[in-house]
Coordinates of N, CA and C in Angstrom, one line a residue:
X137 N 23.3 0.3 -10.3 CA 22.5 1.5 -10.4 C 21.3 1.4 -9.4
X138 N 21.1 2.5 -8.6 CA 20.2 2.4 -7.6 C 18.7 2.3 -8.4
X139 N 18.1 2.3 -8.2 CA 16.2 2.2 -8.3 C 15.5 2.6 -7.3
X140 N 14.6 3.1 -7.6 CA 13.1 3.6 -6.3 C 12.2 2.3 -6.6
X141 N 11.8 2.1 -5.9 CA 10.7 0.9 -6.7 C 9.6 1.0 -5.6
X142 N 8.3 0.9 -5.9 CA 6.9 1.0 -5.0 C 6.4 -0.4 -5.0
X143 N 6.1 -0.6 -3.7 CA 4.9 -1.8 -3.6 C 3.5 -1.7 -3.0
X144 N 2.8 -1.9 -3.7 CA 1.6 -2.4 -3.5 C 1.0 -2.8 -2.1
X145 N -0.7 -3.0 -1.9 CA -0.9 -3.4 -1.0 C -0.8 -4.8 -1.1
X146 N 0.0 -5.7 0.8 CA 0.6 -6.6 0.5 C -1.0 -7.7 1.4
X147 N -1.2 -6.9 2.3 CA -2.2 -7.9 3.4 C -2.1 -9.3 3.7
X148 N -0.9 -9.3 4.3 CA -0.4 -10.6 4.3 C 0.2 -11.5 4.1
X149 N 0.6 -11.2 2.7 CA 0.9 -12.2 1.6 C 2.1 -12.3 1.6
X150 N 2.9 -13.1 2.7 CA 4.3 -13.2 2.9 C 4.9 -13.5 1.6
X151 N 4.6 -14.7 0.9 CA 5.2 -15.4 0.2 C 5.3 -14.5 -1.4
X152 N 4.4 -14.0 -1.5 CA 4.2 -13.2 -2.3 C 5.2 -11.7 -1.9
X153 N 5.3 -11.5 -1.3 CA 6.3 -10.1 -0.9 C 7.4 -10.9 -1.5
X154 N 7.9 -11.7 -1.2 CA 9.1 -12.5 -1.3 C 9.5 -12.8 -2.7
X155 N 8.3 -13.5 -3.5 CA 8.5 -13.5 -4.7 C 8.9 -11.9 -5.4
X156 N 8.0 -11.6 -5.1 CA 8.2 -10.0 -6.4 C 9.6 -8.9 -6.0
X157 N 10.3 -9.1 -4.6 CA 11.3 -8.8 -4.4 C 12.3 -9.6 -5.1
X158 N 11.9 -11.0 -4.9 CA 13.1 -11.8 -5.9 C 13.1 -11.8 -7.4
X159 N 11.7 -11.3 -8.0 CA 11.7 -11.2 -9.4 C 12.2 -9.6 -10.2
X160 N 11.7 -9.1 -8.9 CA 12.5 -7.8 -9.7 C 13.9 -7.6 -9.0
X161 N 14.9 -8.4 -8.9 CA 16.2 -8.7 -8.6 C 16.4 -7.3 -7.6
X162 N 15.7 -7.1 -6.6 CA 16.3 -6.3 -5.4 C 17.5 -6.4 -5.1
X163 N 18.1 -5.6 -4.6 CA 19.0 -5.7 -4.2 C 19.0 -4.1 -3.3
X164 N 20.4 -4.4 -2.4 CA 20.2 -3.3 -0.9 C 20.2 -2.3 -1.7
X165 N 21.0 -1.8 -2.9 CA 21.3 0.0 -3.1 C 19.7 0.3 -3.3
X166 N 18.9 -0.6 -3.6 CA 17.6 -0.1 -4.4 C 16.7 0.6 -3.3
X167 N 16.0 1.5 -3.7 CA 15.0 2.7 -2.8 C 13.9 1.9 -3.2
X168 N 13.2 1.3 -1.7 CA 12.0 0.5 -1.5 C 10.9 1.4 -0.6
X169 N 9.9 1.8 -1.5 CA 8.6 2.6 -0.9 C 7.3 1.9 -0.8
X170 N 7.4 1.9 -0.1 CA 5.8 0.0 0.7 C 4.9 1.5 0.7
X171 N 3.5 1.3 -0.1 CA 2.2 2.0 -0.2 C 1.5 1.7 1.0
X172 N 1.9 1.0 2.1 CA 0.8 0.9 2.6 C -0.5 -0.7 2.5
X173 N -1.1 -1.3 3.7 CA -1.9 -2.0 3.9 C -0.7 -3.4 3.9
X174 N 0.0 -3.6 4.8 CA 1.1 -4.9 4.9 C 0.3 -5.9 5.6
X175 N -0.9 -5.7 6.3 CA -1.8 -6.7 7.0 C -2.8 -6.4 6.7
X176 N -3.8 -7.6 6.9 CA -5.2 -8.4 7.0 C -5.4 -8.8 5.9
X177 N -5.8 -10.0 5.7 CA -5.9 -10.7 4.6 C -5.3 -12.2 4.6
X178 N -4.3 -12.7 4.3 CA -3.5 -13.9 4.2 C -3.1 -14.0 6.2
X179 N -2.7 -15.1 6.1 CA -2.0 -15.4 6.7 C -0.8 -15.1 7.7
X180 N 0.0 -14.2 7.0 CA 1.4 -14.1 7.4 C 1.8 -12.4 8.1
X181 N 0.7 -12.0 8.5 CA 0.6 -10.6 8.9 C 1.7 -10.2 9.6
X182 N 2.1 -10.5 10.7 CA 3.2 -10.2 11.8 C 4.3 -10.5 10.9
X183 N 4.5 -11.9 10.3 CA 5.7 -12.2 10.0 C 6.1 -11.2 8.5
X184 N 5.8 -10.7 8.5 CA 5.5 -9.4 6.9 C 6.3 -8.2 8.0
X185 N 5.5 -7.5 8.6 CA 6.5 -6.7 9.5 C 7.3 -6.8 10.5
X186 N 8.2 -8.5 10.7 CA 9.1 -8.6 11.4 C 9.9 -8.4 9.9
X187 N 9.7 -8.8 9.0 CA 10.5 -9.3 7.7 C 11.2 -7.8 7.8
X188 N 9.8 -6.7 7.5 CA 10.3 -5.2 6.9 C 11.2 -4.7 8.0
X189 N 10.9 -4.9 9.4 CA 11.7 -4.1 9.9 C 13.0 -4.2 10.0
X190 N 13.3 -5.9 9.3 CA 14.6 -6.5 9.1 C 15.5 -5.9 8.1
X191 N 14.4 -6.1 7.3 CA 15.0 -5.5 5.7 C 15.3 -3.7 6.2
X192 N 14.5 -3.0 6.5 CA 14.7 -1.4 6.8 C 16.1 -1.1 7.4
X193 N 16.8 -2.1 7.9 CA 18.0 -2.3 8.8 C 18.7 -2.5 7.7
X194 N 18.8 -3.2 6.3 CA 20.3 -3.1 5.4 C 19.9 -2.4 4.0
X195 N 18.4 -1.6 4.0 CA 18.5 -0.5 3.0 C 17.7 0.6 3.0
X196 N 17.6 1.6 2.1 CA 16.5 2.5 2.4 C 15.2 2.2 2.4
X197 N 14.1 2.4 2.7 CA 12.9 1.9 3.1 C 11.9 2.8 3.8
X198 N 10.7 3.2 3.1 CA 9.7 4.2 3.2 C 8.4 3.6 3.3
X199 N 8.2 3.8 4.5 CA 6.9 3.0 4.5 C 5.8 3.6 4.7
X200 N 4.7 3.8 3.9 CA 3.4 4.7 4.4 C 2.4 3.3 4.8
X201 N 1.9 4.6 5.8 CA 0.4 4.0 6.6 C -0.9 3.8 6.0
X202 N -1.2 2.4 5.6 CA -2.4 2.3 5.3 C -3.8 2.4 6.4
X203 N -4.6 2.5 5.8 CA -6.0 1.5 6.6 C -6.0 1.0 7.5
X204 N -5.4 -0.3 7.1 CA -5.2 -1.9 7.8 C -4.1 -1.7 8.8
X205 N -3.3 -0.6 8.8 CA -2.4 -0.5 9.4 C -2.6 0.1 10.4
X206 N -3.3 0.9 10.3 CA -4.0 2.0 11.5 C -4.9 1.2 12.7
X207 N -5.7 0.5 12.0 CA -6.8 -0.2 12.7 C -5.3 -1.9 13.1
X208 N -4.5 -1.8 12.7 CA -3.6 -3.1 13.7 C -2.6 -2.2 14.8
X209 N -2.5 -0.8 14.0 CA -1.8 -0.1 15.4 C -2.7 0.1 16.2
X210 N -3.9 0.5 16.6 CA -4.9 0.5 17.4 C -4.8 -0.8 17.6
X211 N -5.3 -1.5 17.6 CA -4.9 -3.2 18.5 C -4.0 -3.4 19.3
X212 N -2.6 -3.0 18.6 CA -1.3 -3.3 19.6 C -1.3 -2.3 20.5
X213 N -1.6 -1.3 20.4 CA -1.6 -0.1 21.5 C -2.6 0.2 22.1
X214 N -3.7 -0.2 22.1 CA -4.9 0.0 23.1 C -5.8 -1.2 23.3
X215 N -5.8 -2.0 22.2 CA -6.8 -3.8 22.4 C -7.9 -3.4 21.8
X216 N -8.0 -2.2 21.0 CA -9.4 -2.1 19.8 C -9.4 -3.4 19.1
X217 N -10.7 -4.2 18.7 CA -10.7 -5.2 17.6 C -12.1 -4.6 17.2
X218 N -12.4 -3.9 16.8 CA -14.1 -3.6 15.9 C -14.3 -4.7 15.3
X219 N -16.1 -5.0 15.2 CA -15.6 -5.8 13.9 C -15.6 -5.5 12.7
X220 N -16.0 -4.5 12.5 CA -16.0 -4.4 10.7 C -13.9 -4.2 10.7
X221 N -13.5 -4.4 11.3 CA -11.4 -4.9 11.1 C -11.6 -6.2 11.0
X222 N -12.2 -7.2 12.0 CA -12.0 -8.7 12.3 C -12.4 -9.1 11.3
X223 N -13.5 -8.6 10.4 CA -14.4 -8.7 9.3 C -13.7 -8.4 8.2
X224 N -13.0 -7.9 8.0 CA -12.3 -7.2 7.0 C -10.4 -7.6 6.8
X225 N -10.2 -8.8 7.5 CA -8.7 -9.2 7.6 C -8.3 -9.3 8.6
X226 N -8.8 -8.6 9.9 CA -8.3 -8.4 11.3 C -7.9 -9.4 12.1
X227 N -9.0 -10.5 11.9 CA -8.6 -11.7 12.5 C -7.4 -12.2 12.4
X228 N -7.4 -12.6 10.8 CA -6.0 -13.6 10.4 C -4.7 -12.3 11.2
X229 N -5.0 -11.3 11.4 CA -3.4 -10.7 12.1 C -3.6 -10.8 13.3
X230 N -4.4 -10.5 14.0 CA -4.8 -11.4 15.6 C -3.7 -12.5 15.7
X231 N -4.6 -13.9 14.5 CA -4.5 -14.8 14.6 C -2.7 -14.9 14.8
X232 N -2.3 -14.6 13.6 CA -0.8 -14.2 13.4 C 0.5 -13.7 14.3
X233 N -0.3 -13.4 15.5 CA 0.9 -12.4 16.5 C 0.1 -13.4 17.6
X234 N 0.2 -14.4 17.6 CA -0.6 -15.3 18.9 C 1.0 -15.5 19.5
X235 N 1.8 -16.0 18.8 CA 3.0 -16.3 19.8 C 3.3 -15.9 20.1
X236 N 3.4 -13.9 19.8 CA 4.5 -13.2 19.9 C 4.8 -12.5 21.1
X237 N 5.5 -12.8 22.6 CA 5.9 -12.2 23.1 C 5.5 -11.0 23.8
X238 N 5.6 -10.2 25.0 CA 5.3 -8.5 25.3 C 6.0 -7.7 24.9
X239 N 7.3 -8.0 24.6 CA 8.5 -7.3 23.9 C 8.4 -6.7 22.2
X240 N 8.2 -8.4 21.5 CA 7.9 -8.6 20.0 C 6.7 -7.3 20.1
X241 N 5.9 -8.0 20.4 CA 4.6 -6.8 20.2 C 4.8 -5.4 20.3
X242 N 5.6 -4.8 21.1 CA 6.0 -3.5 20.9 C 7.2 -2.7 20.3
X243 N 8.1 -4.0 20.1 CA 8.4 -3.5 18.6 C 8.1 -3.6 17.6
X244 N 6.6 -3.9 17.2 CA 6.0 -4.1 16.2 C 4.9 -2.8 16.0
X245 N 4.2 -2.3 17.4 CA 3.9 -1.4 17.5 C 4.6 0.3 17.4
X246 N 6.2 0.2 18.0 CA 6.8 1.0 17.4 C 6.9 1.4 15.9
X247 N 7.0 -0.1 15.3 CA 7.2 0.5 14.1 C 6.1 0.9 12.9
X248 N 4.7 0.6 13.5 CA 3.3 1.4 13.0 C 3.6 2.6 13.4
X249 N 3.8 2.5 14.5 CA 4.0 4.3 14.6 C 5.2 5.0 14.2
X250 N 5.8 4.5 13.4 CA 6.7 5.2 12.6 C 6.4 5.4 11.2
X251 N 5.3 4.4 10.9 CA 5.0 4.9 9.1 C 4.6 6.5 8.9
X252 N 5.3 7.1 7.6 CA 4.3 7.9 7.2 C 3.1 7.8 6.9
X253 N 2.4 9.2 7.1 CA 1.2 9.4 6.0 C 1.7 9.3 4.4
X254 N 2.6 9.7 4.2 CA 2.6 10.8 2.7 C 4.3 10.7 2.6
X255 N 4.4 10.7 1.4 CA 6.4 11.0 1.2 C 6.6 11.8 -0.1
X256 N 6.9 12.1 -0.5 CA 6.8 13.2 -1.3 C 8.6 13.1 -1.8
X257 N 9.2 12.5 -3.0 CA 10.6 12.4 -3.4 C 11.0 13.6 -3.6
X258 N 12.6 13.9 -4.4 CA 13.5 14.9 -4.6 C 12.8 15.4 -6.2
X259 N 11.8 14.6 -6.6 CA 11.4 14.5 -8.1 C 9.9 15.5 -7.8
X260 N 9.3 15.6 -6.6 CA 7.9 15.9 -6.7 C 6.7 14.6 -7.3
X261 N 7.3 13.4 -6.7 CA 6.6 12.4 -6.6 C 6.0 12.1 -5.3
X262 N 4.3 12.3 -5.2 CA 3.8 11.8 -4.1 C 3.2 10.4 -4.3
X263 N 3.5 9.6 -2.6 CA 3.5 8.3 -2.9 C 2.6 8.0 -1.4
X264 N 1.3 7.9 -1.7 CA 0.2 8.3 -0.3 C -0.8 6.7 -0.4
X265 N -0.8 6.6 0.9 CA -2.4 4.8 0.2 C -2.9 5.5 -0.3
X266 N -3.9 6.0 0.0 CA -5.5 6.3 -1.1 C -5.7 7.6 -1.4
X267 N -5.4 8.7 -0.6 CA -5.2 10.0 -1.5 C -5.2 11.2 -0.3
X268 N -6.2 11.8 -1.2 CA -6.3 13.6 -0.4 C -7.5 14.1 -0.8
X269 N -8.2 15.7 0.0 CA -9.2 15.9 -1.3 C -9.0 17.4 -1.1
X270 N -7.6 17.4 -0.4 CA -7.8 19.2 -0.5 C -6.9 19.9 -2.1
X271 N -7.7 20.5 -2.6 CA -6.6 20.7 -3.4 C -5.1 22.2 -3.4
X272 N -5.1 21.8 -1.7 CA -3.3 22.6 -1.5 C -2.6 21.2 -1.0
X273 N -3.2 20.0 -1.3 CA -2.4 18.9 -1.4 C -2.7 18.3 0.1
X274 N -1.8 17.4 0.3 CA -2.1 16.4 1.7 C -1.5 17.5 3.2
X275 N -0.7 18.2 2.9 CA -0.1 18.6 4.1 C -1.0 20.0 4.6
X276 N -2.2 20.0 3.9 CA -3.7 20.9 4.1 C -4.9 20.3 4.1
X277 N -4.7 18.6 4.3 CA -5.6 18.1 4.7 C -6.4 18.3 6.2
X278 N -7.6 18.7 6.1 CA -8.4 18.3 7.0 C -8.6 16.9 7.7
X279 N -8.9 16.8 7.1 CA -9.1 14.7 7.9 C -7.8 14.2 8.1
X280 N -7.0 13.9 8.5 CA -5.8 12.8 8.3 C -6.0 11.6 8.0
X281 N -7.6 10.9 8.0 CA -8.0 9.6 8.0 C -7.9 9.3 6.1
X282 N -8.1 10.6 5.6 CA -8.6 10.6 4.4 C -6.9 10.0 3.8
X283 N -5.2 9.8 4.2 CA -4.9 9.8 3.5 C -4.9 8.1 3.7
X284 N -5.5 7.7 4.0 CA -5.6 6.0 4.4 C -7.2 5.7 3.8
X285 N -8.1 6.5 3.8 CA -9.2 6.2 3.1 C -9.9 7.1 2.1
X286 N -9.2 7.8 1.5 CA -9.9 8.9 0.0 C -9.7 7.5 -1.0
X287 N -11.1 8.0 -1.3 CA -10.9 6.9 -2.8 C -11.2 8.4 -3.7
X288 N -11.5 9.1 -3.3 CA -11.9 10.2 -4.5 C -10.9 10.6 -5.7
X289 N -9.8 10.8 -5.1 CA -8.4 11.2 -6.1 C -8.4 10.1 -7.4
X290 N -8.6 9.1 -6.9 CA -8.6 8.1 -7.7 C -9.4 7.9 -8.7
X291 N -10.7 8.0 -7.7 CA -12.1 8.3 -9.3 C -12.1 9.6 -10.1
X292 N -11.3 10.7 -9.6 CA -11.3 11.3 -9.9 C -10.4 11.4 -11.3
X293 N -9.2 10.7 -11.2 CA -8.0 10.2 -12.9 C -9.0 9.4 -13.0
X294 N -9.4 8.4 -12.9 CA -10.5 7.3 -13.7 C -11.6 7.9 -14.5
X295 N -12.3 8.9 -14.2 CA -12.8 9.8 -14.6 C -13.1 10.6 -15.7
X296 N -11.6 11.3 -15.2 CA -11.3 12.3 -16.4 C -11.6 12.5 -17.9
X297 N -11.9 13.6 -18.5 CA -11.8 13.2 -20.4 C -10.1 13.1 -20.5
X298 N -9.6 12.5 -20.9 CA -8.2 12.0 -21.6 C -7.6 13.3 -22.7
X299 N -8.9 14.0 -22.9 CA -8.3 15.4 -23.9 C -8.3 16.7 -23.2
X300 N -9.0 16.8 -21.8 CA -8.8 17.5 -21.0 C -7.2 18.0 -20.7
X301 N -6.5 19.5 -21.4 CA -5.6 20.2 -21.0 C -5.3 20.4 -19.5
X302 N -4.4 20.7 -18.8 CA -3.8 20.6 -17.6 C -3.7 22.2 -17.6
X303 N -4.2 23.2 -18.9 CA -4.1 24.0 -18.6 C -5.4 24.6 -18.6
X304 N -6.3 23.3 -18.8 CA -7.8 24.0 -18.6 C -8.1 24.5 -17.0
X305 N -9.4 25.3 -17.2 CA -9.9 25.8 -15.8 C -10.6 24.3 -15.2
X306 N -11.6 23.4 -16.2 CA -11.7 22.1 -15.5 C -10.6 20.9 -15.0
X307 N -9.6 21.4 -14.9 CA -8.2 20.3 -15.0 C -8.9 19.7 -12.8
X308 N -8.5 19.0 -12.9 CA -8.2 19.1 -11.3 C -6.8 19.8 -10.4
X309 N -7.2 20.4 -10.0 CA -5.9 21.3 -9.1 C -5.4 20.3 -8.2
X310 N -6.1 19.2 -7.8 CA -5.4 18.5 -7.1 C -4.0 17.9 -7.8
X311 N -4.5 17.0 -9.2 CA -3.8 16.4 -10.2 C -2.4 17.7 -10.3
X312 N -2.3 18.7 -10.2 CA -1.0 19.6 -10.8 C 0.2 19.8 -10.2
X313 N -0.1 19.3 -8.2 CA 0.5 19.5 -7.8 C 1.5 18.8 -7.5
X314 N 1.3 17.6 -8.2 CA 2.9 16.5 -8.4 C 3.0 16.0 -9.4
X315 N 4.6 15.5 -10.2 CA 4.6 15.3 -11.5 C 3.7 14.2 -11.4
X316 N 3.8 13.0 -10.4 CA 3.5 11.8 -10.2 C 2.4 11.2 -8.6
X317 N 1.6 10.6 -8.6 CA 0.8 10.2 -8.3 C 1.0 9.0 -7.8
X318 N 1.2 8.0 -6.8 CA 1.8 6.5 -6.8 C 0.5 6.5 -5.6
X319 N -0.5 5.7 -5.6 CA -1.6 5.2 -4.6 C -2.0 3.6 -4.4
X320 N -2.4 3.2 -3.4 CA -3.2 2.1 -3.3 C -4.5 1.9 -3.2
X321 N -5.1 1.2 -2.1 CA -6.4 0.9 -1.2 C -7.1 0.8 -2.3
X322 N -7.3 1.1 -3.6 CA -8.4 0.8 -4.4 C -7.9 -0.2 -4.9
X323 N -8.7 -1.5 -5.3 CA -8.0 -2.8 -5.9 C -8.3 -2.0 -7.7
X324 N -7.3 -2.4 -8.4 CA -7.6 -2.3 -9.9 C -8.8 -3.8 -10.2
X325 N -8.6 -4.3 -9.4 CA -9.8 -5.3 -9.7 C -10.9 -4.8 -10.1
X326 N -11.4 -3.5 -9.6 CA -12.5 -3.1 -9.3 C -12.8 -2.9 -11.2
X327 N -11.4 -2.5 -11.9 CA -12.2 -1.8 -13.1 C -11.6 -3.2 -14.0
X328 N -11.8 -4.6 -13.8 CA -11.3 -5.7 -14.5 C -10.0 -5.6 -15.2
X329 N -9.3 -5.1 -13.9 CA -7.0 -5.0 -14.6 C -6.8 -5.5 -13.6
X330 N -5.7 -6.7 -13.6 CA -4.9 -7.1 -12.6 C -3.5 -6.3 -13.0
X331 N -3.2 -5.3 -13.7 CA -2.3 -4.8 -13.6 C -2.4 -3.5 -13.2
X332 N -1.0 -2.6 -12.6 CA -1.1 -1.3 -11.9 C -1.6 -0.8 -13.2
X333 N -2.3 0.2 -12.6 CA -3.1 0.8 -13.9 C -2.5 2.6 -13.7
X334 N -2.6 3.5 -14.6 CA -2.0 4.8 -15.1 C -3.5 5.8 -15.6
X335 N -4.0 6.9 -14.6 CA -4.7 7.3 -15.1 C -4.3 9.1 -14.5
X336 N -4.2 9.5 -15.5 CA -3.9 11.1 -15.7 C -2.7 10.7 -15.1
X337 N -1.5 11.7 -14.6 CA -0.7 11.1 -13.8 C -0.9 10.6 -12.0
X338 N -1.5 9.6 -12.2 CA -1.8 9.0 -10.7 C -1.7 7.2 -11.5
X339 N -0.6 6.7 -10.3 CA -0.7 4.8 -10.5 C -1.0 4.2 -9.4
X340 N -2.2 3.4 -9.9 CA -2.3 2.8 -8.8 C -2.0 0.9 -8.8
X341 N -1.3 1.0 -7.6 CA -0.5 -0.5 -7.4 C -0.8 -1.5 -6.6
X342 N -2.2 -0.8 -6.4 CA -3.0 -2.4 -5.5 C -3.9 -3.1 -6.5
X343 N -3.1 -4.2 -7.0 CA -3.6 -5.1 -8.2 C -4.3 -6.3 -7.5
X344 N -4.7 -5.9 -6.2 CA -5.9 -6.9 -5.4 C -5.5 -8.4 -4.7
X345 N -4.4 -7.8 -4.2 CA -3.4 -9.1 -3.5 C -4.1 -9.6 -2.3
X346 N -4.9 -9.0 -2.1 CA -5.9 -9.1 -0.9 C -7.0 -10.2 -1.1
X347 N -7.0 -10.0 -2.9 CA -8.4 -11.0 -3.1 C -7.8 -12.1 -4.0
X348 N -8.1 -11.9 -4.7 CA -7.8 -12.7 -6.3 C -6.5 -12.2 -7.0
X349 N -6.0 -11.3 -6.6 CA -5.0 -11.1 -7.3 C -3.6 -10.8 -7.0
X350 N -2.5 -10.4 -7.7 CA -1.3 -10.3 -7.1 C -0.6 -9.2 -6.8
X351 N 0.7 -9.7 -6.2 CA 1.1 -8.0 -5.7 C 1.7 -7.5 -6.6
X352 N 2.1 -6.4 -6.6 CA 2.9 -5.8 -7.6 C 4.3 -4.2 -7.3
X353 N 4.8 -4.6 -7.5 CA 6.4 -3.9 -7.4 C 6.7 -3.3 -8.9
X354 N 7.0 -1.8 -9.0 CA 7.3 -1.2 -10.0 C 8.7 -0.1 -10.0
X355 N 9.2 -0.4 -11.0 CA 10.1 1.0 -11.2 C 9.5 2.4 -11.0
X356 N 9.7 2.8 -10.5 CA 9.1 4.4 -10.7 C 9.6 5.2 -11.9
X357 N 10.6 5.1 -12.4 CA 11.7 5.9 -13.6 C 11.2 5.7 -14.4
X358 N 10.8 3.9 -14.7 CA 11.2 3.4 -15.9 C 9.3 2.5 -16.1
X359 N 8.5 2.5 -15.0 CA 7.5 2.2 -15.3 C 7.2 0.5 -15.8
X360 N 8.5 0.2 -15.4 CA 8.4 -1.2 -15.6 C 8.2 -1.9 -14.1
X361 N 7.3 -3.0 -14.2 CA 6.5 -3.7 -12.9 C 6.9 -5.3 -13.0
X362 N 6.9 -6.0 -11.8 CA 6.5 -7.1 -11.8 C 5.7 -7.7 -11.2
X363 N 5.3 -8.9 -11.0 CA 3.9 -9.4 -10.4 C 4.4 -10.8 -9.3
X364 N 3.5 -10.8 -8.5 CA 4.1 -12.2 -7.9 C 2.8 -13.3 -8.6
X365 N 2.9 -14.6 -8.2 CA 1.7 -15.4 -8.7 C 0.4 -15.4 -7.8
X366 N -0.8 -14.8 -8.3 CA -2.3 -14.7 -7.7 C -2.0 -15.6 -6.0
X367 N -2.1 -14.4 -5.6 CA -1.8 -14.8 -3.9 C -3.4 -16.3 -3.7
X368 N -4.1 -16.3 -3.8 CA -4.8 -17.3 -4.0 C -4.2 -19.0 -4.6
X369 N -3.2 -18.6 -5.2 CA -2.5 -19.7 -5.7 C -1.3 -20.0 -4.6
X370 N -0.9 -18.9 -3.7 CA 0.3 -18.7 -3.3 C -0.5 -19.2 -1.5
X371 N -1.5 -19.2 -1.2 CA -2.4 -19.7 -0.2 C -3.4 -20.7 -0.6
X372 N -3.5 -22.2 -1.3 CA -4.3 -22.7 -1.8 C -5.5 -22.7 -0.8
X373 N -5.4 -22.8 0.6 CA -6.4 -23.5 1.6 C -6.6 -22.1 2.9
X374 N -6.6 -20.7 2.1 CA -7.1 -20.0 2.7 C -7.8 -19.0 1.8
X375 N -8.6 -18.4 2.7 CA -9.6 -17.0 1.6 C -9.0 -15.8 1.5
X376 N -8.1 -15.7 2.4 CA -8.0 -14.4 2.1 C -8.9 -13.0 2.4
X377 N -9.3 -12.3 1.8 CA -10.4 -11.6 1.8 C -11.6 -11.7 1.3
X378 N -11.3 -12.5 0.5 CA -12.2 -13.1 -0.7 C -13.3 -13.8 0.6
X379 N -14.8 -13.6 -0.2 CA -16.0 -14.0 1.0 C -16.3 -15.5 0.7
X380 N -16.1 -15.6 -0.6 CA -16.5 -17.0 -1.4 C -15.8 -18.1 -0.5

């Protein structure tokens, strides 16, 4: 039986991609949609998107453009390093693509510039990193940056009264215009859950693999998830993002 299944932001965390593919018994028929942010953080940046573009070659595979992803395609294609990137994970991917080649490097760069913004399924499921704020949806966005850095959509279901109708005049119009909601770039760390969390219909699946916590891979159908083990555990003798 085929599956859709969403992952999380990964920032490096090879070993951890690896696990949570192996725990939720992947296999090729299954429909794999990567949210976005595959680098800065851990270790294993480059080796994360030689892995995907491997994998994208024996199944279907949807990959949206994070943050971190933008600011590493700028690197490979022009030699930007700001620091608030270096500061923020940039290094350890630097660090990461030291051996790689003039060839390697530009098929790595092709394939940044192949992520989407936005994917939108046969169901009316949008599956975007961090959001939008127009409400005729993403493809009336003004900014394009926003769909790699809106946190608002987000606060916005975090938010909400829980008894608030969908057919009130206060509903958000943004919220109506997909059955489903699938986001990242905000850690659930932030509201003390290491699990994808469900607010109004919007889930968000960056369970803070970046910092302290793990990645996470979900059913879309069936809303069942699994976890890899606290990427901190899965890197004992690196930080990660984490400043401590």
């Amino acid at each position: 039986m085929k599956r859709t299944l969403t992952i999380g932001d990964i920032h490096g965390g090879f070993k951890a991609l690896k696990q949570v593919l192996e725990r939720a018994n992947v296999t090729e028929n299954d429909k794999l949609i990567f949210l976005g942010d595959y680098v800065d953080g851990w270790s294993e940046s480059s080796q994360i998107i030689q892995f995907l573009i491997e994998l994208s070659e024996k199944q279907e595979c949807i990959f949206i453009k994070g943050n971190h992803d933008a600011w590493t395609e700028d690197w490979l294609s022009l030699g930007t390093a700001p620091d608030v990137w270096l500061f923020n994970g940039g290094q350890s991917t630097v660090d990461s693509y030291s051996n790689y080649s003039l060839e390697e490097l530009e098929i790595h760069l092709e394939f940044f510039q192949r992520m989407k913004n936005y994917y939108i399924d046969e169901e009316n499921r949008l599956f975007i990193h961090a959001g939008y704020s127009s409400m005729h949806g993403p493809e009336k966005e003004v900014y394009s940056s926003n769909y790699r850095w809106d946190r608002t959509l987000w606060e916005t279901a975090v938010a909400m009264d829980k008894k608030l109708s969908k057919n009130s005049e206060l509903y958000p119009k943004r919220l109506l215009l997909y059955k489903e909601i699938f986001i990242g770039h905000t850690p659930t760390l932030h509201l003390g859950i290491k699990e994808p969390i469900n607010k109004a219909n919007v889930w968000n699946l960056d369970t803070g693999a970046a910092f302290t916590g793990a990645l996470s891979i979900m059913d879309v159908d069936t809303k069942k998830f699994w976890q890899s083990d606290p990427l901190p555990k899965l890197y004992p003798d690196e930080k990660g993002r984490n400043r401590d």
